[in-house]
Tab-separated table of N, CA and C in Angstrom:
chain	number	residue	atom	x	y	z
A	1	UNK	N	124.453	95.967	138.092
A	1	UNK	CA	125.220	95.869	136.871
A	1	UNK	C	126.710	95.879	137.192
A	2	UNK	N	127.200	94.957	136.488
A	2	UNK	CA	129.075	95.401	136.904
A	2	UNK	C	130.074	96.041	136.575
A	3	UNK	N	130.294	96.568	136.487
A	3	UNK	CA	131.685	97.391	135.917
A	3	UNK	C	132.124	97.356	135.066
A	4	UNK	N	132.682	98.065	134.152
A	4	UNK	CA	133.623	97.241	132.842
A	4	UNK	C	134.655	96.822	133.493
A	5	UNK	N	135.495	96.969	134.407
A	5	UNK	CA	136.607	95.808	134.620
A	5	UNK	C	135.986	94.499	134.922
A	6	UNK	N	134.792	94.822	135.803
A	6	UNK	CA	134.203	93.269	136.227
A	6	UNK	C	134.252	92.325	134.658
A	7	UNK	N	132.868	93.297	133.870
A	7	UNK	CA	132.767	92.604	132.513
A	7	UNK	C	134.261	91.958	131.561
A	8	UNK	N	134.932	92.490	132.020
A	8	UNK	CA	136.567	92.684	130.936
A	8	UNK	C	136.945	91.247	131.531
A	9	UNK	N	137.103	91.073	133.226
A	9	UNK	CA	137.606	90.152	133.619
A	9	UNK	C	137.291	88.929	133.610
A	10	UNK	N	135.999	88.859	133.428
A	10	UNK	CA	134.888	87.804	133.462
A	10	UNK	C	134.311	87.442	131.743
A	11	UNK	N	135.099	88.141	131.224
A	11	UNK	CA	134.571	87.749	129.896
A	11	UNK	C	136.002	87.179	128.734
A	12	UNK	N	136.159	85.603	128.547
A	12	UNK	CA	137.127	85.513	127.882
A	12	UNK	C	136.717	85.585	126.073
A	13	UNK	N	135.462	84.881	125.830
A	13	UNK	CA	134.990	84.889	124.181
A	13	UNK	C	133.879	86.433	123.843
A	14	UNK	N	134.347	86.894	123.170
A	14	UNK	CA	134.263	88.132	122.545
A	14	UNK	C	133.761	87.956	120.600
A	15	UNK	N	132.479	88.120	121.175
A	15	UNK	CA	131.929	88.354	119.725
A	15	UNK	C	131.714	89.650	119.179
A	16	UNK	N	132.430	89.656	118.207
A	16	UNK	CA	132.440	91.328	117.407
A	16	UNK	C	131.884	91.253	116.337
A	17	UNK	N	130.641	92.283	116.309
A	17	UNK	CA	129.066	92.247	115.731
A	17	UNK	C	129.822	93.438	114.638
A	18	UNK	N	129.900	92.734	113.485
A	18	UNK	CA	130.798	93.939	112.571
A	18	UNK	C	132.102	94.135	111.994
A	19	UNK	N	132.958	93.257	112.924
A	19	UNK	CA	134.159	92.704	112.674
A	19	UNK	C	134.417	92.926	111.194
A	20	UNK	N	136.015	93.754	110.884
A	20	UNK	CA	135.953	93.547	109.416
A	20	UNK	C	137.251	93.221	109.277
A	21	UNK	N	137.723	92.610	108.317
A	21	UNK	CA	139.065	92.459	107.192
A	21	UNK	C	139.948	93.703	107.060
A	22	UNK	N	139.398	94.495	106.655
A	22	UNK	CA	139.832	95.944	106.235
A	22	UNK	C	141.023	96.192	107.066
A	23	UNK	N	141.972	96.018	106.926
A	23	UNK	CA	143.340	97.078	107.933
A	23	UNK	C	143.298	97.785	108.696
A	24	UNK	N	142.146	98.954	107.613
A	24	UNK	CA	142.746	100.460	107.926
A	24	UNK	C	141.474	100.864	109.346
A	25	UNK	N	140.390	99.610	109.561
A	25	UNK	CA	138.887	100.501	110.138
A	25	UNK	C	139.028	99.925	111.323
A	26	UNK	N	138.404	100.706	112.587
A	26	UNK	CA	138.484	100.524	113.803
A	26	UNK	C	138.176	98.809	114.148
A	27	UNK	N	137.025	98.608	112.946
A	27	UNK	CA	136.114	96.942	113.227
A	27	UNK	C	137.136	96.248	112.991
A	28	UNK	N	138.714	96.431	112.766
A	28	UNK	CA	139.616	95.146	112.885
A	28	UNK	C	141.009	95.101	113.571
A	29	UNK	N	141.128	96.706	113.671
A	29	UNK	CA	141.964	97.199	114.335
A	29	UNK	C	141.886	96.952	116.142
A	30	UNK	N	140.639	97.222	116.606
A	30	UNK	CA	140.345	96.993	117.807
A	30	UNK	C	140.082	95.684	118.320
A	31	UNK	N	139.473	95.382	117.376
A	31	UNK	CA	139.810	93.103	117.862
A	31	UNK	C	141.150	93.043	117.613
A	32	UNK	N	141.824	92.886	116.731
A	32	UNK	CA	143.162	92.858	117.031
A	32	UNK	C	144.058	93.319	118.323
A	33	UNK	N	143.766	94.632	118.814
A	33	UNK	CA	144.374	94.620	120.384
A	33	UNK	C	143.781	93.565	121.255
A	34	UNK	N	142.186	93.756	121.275
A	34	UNK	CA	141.609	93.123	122.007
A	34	UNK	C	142.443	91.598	122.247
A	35	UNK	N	142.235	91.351	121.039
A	35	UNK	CA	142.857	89.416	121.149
A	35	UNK	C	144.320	89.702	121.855
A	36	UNK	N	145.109	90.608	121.699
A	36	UNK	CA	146.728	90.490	121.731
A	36	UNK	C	146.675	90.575	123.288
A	37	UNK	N	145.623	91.236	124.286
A	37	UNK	CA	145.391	91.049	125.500
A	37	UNK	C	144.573	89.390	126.012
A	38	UNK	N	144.790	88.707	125.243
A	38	UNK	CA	144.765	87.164	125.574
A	38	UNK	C	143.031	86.884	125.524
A	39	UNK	N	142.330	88.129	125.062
A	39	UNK	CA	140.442	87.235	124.398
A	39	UNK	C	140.516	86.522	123.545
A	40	UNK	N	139.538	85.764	123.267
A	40	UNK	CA	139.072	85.176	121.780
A	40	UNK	C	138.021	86.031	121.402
A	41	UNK	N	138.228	86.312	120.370
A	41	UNK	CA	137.616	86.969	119.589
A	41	UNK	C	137.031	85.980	118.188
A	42	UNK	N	135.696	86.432	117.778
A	42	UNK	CA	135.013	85.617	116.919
A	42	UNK	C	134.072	86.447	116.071
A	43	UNK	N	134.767	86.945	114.662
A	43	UNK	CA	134.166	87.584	113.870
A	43	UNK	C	132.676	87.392	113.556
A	44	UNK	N	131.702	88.503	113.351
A	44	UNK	CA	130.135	88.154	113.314
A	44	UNK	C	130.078	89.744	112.094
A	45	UNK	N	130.094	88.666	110.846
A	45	UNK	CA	129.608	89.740	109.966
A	45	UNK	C	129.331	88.863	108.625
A	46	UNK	N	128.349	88.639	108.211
A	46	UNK	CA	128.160	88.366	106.839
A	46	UNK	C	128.763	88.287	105.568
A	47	UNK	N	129.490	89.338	105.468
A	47	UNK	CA	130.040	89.974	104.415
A	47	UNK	C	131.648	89.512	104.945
A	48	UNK	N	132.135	88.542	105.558
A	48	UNK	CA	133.236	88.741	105.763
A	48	UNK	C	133.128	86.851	105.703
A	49	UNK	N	134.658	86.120	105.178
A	49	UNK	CA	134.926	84.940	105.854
A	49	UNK	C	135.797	84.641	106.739
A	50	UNK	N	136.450	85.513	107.047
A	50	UNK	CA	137.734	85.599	107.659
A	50	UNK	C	138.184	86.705	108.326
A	51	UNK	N	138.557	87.092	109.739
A	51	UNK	CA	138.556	88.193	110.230
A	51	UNK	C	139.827	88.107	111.072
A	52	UNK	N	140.972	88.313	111.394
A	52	UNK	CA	141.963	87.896	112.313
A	52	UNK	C	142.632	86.881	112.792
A	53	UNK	N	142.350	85.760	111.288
A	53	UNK	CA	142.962	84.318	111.222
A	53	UNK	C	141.626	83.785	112.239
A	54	UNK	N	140.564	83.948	112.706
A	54	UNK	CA	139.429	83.827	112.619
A	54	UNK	C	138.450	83.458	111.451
A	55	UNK	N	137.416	82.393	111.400
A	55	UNK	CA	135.977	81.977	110.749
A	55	UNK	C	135.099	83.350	111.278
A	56	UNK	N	134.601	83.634	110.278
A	56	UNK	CA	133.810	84.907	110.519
A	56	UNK	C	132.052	84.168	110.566
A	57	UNK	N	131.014	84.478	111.423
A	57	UNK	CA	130.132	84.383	111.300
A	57	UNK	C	128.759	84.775	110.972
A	58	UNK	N	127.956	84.520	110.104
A	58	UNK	CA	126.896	85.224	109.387
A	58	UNK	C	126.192	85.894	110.920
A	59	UNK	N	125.579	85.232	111.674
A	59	UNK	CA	124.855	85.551	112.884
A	59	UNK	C	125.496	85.105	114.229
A	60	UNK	N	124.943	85.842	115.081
A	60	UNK	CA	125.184	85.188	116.830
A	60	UNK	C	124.591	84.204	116.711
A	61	UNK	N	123.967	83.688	116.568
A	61	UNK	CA	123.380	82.440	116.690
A	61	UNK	C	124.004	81.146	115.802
A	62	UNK	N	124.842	81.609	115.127
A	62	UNK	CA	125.814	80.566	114.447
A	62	UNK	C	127.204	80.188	115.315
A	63	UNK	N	127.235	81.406	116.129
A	63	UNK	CA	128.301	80.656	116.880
A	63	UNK	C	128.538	79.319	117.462
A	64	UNK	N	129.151	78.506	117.067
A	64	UNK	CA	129.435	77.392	118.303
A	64	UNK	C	129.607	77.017	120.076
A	65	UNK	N	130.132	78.412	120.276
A	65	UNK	CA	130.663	77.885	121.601
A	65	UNK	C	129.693	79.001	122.323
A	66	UNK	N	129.741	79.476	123.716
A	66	UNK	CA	129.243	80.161	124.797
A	66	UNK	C	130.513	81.736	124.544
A	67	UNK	N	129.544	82.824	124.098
A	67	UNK	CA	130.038	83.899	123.996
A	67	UNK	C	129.853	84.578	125.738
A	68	UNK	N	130.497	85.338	125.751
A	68	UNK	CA	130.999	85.817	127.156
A	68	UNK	C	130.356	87.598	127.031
A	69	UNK	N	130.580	88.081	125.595
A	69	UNK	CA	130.593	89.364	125.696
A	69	UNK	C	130.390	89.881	123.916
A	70	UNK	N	129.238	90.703	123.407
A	70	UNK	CA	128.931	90.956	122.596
A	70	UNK	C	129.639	92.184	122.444
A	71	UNK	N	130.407	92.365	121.596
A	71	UNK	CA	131.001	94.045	120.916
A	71	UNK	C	130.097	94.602	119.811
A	72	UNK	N	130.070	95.451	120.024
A	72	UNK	CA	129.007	96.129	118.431
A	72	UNK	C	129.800	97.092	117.698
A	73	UNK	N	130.015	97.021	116.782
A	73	UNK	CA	130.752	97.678	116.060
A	73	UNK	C	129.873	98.299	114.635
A	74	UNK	N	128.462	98.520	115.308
A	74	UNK	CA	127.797	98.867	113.761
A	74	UNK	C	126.707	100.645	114.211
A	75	UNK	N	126.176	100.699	113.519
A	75	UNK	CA	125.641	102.282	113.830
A	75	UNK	C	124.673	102.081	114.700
A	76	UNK	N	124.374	102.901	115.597
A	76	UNK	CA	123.668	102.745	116.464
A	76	UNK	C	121.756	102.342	115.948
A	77	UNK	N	121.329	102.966	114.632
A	77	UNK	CA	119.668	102.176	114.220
A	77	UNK	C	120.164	100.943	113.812
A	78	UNK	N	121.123	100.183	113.848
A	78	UNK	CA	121.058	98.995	113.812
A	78	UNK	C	121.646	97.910	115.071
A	79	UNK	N	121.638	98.684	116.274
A	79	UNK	CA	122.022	97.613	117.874
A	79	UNK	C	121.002	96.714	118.112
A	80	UNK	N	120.009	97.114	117.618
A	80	UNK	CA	118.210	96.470	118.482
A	80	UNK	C	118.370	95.056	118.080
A	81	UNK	N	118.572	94.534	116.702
A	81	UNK	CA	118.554	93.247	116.167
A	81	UNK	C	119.822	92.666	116.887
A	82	UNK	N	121.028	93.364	117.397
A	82	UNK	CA	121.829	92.592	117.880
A	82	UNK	C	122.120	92.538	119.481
A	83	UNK	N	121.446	93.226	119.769
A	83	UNK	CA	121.125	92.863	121.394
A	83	UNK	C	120.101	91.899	121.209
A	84	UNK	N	118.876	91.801	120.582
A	84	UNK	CA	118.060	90.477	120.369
A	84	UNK	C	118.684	89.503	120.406
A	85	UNK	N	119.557	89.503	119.652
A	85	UNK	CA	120.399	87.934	119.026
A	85	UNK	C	121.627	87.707	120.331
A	86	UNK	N	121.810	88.506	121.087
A	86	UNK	CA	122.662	88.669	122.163
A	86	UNK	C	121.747	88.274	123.433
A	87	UNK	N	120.213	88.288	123.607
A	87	UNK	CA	119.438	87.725	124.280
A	87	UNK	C	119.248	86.458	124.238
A	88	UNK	N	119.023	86.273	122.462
A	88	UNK	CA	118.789	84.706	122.257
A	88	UNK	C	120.064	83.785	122.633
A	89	UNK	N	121.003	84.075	122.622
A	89	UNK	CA	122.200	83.769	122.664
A	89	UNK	C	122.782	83.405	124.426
A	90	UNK	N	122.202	84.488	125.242
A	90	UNK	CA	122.661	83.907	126.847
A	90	UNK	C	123.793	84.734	126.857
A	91	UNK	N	124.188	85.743	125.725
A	91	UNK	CA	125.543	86.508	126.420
A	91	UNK	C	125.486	87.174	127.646
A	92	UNK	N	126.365	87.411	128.442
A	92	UNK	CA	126.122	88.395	129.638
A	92	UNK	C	126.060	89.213	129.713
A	93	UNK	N	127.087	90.167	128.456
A	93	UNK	CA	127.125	91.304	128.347
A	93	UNK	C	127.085	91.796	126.861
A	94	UNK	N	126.763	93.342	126.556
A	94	UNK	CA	127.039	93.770	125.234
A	94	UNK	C	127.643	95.207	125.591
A	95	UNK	N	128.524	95.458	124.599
A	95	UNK	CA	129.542	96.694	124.577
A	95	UNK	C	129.280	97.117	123.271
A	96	UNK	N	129.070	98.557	123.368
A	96	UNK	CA	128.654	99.495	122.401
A	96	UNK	C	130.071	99.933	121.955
A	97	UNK	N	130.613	100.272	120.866
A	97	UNK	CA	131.701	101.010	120.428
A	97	UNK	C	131.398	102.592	120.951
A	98	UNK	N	132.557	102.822	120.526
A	98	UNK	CA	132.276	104.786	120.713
A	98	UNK	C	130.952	104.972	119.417
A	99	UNK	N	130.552	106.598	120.169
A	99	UNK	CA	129.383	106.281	119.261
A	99	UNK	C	128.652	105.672	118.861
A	100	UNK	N	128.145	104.656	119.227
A	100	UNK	CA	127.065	103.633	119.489
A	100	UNK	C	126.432	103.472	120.860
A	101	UNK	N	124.956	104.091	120.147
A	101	UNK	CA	124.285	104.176	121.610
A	101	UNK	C	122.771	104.315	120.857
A	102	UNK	N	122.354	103.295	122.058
A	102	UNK	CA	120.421	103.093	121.728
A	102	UNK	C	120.248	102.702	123.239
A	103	UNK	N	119.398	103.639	123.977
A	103	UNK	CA	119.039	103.349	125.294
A	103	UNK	C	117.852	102.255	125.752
A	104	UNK	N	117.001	102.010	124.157
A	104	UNK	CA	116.083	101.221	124.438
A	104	UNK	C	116.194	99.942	124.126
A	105	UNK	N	117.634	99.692	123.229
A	105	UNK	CA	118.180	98.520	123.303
A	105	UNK	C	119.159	98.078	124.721
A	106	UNK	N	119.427	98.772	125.214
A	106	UNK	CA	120.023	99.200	126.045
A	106	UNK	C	119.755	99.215	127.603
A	107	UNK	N	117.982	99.081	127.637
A	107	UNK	CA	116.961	98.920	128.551
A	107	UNK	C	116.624	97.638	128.449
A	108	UNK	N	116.114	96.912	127.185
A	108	UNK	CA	115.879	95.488	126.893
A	108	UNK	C	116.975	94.682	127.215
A	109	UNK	N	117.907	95.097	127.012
A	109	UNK	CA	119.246	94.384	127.820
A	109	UNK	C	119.360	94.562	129.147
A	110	UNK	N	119.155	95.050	129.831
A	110	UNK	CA	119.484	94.978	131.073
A	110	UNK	C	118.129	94.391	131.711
A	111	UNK	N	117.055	94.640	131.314
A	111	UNK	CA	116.152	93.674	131.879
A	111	UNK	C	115.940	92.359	131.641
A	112	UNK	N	117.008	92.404	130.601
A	112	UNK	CA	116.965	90.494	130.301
A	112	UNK	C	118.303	89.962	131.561
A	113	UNK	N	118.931	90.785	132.221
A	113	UNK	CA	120.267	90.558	133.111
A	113	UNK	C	121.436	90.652	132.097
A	114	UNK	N	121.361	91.364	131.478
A	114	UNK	CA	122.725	91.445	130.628
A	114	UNK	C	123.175	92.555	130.735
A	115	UNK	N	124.421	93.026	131.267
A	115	UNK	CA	125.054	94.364	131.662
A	115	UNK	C	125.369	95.031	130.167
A	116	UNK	N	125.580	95.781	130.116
A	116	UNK	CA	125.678	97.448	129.227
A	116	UNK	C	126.775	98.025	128.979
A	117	UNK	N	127.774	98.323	128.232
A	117	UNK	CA	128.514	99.495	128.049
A	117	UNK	C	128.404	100.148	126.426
A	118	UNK	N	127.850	101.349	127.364
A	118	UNK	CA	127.789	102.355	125.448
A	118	UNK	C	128.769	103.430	125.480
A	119	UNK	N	128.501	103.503	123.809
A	119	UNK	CA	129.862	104.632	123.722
A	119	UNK	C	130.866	104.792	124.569
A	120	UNK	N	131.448	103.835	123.932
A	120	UNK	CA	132.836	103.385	124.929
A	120	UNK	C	133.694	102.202	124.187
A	121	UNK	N	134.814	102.888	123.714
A	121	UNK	CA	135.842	101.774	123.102
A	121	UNK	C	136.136	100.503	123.784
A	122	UNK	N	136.233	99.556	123.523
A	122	UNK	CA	137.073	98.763	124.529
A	122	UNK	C	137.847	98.382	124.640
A	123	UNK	N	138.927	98.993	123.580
A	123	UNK	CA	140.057	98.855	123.484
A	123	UNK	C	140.970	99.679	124.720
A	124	UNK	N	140.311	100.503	124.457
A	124	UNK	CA	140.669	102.142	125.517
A	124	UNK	C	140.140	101.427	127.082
A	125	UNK	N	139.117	100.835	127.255
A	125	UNK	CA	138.758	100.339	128.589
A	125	UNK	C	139.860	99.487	129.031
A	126	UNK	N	140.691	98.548	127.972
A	126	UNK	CA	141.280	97.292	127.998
A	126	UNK	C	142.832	98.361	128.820
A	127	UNK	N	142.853	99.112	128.277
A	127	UNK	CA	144.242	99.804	128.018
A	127	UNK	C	144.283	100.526	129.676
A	128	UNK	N	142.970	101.120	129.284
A	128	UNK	CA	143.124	101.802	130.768
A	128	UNK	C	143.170	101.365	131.899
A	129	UNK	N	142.411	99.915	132.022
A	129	UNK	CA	142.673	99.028	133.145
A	129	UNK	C	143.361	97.739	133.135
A	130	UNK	N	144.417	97.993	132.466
A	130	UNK	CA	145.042	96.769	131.996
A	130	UNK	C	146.228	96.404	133.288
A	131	UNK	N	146.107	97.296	134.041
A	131	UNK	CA	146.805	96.645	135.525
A	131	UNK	C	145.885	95.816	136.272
A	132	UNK	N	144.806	96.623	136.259
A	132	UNK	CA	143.728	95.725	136.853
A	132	UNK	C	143.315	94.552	136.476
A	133	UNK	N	143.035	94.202	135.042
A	133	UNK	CA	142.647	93.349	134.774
A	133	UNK	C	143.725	92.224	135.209
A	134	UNK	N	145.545	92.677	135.088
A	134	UNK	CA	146.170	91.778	135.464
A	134	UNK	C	146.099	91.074	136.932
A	135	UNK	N	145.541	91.988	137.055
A	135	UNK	CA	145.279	90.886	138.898
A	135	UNK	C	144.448	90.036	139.154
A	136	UNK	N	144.621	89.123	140.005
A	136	UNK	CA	143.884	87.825	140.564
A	136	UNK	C	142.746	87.529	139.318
């Protein structure tokens, strides 16, 4: 499995499972850094059309292009359906927010070859290795 810098470095499209509008909530606040460190980011929430001058999308599977890296931004009894859709999909990786954690979604992912990070911001990952990531 690789690292979160590996994953960080190797992953430019960033789908955020939860993504919201809202200002004030982590689900828009944290794509927002995220993108300002040079990802694409691509809203995945139903309830939303628009997420960060972003098209927001009902499902992973509506995406258009080749996602790099699944963010979850929803409660942990609901990861299972989106690591599925993160299987069907060919992402490489999925990232759990803080507090989000299911080990048996979590197991099904990694035996499909898709690396893991739970409970764990990634904004805070971005921040903390943001020298690193600047290299080569």
């Amino acid at each position: 499995m690789r690292t979160e810098v590996e994953i960080l470095k190797q992953s430019a499209v960033i789908a955020v499972v939860g993504a919201s509008s809202d200002l004030e909530r982590p689900a828009y606040k944290v794509p927002r850094t995220v993108m300002s460190y040079g990802y694409t980011i691509i809203p995945v929430n139903p309830n939303e059309i628009e997420v960060l001058g972003q098209r927001a999308y009902s499902a992973l599977s509506e995406i258009p292009v080749k996602v790099d890296l699944v963010n979850i931004f929803r409660r942990s009894e609901n990861v299972a359906p989106v690591v599925d859709q993160a299987i069907e999909i060919g992402a490489a990786a999925v990232w759990m927010q803080l507090g989000v954690q299911d080990e048996v979604a979590a197991a099904l992912a990694l035996s499909h070859g898709i690396d893991v990070v739970m409970d764990r911001c990634i904004e805070c990952a971005i921040r903390e290795h943001a020298e690193e990531l600047n290299q080569g």
